[in-house]
JSON list of C-alpha atoms in Angstrom, two decimals:
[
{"chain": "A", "resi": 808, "resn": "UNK", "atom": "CA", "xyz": [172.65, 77.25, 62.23]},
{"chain": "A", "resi": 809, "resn": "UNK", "atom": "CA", "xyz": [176.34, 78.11, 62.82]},
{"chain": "A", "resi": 810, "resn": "UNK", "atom": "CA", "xyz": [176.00, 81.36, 61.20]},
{"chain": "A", "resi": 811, "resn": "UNK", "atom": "CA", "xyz": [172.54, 82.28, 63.35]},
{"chain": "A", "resi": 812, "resn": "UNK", "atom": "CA", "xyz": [174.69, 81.48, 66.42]},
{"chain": "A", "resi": 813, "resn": "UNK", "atom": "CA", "xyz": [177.56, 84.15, 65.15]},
{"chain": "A", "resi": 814, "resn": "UNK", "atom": "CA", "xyz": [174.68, 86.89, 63.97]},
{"chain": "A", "resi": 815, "resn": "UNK", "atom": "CA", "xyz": [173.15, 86.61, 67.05]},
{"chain": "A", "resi": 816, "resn": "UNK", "atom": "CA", "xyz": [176.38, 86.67, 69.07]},
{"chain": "A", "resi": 817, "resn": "UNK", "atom": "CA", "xyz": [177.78, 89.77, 67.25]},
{"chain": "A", "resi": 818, "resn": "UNK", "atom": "CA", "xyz": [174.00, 91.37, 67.84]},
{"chain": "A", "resi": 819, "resn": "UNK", "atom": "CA", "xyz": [174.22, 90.79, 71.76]},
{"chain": "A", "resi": 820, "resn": "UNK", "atom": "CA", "xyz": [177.89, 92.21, 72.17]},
{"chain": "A", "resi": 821, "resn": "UNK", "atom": "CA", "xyz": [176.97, 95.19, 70.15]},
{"chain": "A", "resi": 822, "resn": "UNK", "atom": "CA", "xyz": [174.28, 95.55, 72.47]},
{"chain": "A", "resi": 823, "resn": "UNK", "atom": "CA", "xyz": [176.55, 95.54, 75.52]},
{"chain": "A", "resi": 824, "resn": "UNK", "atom": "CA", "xyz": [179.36, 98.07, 74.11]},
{"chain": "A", "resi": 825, "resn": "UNK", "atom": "CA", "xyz": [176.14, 100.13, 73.61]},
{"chain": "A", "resi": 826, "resn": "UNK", "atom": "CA", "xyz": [174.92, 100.12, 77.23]},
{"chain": "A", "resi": 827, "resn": "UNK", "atom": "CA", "xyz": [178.47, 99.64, 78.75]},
{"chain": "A", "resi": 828, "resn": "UNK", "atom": "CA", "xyz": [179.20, 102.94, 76.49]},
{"chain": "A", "resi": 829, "resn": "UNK", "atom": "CA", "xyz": [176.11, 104.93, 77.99]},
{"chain": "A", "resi": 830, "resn": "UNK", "atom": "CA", "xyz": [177.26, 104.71, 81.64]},
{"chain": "A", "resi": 831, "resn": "UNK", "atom": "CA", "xyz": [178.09, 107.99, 83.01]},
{"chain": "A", "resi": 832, "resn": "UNK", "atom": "CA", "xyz": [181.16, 107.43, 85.15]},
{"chain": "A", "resi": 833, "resn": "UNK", "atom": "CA", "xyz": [181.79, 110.61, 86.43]},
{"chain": "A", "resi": 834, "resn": "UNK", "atom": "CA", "xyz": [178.11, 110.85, 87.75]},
{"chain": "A", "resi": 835, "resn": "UNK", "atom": "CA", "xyz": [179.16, 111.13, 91.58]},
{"chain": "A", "resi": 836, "resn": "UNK", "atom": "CA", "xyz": [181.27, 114.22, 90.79]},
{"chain": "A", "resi": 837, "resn": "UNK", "atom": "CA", "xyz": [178.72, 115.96, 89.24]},
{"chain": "A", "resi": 838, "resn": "UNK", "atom": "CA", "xyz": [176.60, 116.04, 92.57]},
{"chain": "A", "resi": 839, "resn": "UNK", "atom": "CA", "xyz": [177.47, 118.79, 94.42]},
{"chain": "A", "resi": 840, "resn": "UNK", "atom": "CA", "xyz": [176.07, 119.46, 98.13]},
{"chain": "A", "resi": 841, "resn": "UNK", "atom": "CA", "xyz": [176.99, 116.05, 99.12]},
{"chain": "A", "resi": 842, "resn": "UNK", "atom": "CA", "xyz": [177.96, 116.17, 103.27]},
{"chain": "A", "resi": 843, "resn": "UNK", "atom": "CA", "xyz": [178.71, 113.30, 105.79]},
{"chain": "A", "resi": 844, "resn": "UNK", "atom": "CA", "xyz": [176.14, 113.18, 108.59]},
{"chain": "A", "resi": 845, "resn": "UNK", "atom": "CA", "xyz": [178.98, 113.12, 110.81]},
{"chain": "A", "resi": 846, "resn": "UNK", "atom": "CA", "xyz": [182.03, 115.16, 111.35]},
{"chain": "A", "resi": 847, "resn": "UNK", "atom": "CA", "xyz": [185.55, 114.75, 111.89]},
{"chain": "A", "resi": 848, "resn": "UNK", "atom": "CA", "xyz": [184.45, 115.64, 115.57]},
{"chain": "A", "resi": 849, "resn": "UNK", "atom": "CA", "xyz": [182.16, 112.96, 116.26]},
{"chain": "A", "resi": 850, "resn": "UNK", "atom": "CA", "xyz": [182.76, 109.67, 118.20]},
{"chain": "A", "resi": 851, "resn": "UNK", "atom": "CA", "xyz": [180.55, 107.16, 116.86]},
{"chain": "A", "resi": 852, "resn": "UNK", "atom": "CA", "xyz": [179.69, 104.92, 120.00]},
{"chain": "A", "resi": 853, "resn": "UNK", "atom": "CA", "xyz": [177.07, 102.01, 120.63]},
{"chain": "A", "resi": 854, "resn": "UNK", "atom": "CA", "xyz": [176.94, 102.79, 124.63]},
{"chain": "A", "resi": 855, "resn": "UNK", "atom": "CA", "xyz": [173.78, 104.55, 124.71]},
{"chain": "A", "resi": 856, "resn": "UNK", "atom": "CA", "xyz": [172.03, 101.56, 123.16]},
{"chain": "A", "resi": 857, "resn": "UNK", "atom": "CA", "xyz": [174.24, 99.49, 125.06]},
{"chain": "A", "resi": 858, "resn": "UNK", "atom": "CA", "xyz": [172.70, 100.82, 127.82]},
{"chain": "A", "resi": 859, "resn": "UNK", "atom": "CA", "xyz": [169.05, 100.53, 126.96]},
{"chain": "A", "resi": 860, "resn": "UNK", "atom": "CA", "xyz": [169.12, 97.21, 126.15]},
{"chain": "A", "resi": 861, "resn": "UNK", "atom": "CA", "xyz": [171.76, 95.84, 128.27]},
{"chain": "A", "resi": 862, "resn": "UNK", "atom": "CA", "xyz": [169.47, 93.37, 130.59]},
{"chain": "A", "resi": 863, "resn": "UNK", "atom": "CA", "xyz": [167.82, 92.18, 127.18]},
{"chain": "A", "resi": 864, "resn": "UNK", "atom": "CA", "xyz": [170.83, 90.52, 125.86]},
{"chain": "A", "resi": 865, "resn": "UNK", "atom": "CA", "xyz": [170.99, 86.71, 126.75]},
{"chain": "A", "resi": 866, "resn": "UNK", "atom": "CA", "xyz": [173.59, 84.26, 126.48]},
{"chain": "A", "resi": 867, "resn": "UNK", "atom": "CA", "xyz": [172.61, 80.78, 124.71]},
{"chain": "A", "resi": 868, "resn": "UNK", "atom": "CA", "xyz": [174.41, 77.88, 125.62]},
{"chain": "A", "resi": 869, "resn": "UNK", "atom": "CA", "xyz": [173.50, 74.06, 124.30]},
{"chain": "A", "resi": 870, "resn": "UNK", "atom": "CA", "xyz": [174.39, 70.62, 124.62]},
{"chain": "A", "resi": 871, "resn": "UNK", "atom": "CA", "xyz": [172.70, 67.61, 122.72]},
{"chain": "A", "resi": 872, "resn": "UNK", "atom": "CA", "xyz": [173.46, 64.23, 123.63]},
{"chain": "A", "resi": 873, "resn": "UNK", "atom": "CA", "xyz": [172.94, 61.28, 121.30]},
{"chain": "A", "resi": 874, "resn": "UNK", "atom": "CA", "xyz": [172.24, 57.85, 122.99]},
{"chain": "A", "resi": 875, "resn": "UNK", "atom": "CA", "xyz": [174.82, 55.02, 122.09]},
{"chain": "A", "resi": 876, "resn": "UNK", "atom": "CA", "xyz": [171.37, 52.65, 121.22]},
{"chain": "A", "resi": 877, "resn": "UNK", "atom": "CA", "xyz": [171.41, 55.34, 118.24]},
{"chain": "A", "resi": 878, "resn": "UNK", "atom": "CA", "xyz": [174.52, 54.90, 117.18]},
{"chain": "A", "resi": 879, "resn": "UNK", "atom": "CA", "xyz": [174.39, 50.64, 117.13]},
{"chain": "A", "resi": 880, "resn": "UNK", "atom": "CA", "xyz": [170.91, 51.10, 115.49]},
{"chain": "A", "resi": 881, "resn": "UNK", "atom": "CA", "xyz": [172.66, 52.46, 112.62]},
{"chain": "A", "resi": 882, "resn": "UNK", "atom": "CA", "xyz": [174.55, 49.49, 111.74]},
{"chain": "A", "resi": 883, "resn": "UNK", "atom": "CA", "xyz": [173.16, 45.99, 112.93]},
{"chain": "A", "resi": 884, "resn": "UNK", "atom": "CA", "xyz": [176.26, 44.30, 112.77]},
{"chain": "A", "resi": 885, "resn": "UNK", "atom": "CA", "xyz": [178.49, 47.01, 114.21]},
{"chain": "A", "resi": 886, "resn": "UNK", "atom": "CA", "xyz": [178.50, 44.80, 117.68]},
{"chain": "A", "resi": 887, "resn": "UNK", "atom": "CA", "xyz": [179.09, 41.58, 115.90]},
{"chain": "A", "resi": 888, "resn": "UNK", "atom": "CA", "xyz": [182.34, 42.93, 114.97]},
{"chain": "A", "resi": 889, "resn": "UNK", "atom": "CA", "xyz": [183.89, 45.69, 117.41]},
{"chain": "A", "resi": 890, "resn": "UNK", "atom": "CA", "xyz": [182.23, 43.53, 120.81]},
{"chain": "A", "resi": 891, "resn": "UNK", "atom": "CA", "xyz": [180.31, 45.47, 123.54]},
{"chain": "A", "resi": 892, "resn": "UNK", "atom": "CA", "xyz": [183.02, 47.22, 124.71]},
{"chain": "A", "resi": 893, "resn": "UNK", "atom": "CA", "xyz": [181.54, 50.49, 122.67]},
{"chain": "A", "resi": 894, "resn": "UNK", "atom": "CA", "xyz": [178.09, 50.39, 124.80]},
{"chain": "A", "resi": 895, "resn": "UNK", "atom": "CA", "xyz": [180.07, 51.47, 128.01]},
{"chain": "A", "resi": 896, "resn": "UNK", "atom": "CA", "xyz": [181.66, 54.16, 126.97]},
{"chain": "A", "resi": 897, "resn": "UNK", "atom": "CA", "xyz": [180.31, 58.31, 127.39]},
{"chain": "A", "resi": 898, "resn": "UNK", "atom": "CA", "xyz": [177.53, 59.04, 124.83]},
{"chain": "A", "resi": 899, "resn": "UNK", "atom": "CA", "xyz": [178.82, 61.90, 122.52]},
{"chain": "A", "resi": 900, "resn": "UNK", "atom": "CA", "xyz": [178.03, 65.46, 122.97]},
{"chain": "A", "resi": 901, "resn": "UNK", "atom": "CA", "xyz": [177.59, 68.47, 120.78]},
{"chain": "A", "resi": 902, "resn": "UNK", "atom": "CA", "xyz": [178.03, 72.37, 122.02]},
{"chain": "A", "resi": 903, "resn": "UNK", "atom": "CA", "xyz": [177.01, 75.25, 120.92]},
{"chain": "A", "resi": 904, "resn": "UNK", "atom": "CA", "xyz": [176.92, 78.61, 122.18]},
{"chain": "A", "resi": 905, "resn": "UNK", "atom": "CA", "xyz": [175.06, 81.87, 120.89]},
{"chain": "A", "resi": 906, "resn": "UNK", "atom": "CA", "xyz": [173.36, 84.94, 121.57]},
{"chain": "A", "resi": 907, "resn": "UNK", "atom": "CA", "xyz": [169.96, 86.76, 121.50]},
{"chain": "A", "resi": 908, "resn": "UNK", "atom": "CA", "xyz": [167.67, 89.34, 122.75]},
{"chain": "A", "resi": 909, "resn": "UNK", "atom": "CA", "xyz": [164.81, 89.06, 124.55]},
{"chain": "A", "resi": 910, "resn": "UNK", "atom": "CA", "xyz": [161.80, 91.23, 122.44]},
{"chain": "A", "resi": 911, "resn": "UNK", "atom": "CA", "xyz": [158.75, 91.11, 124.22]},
{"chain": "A", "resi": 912, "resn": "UNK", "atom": "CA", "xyz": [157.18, 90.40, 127.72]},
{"chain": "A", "resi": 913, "resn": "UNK", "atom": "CA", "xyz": [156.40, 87.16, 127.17]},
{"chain": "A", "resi": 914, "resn": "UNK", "atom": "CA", "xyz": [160.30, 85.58, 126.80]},
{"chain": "A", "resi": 915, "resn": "UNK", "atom": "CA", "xyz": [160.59, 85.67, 122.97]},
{"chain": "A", "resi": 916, "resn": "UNK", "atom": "CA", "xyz": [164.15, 85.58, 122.02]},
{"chain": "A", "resi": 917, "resn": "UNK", "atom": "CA", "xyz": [165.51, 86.79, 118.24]},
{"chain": "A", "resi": 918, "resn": "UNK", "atom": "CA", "xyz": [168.87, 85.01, 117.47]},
{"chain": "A", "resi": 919, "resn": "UNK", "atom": "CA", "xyz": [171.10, 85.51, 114.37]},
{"chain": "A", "resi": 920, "resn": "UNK", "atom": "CA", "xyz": [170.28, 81.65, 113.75]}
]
């Protein structure tokens, strides 16, 4: 068993000197008419889509509220021991903000989310 495990080790790293040996490094030299779409002189600039879609773009902006009944629900007992001075107080918020753009007619928004 040991030795079947060494064989077959032996056989697989041959296998991948072999293939890591083939590899032609130099490959992107050999090409020859390779050229950069742009120049030296070009200003790459998003303005002209900017433009387009400008009055697409939409701010997102959210705020979820959990009830306090939620949070005593969790634990039946958590009254019995901290009182009801925890009812009175704010109920805890959650933000989040965000970005889309509107795609069609009809309101759809795409988001990164």
């Amino acid at each position: 068993m040991k030795k079947s495990k060494i064989l077959l080790s032996s056989i697989l790293l041959f296998s991948l000197c072999l293939q890591a040996a083939s590899i032609d490094f130099n490959e992107a030299d050999k090409v020859k008419n390779r050229t950069s779409p742009l120049t030296s002189d070009t200003i790459f600039s998003y303005n002209n889509i900017i433009g387009a879609t400008m009055h697409s773009i939409v701010h997102i902006a959210t705020t979820q509220t959990r009830s306090q009944e939620m949070l005593h629900q969790m634990n039946p007992y958590f009254e019995q021991f901290f009182g009801r001075q925890y009812r009175q107080q704010e109920a805890p918020k959650r933000h989040s903000l965000g970005s889309g753009v509107i795609i069609s007619k009809n309101g759809y928004i795409v988001t990164n989310n």
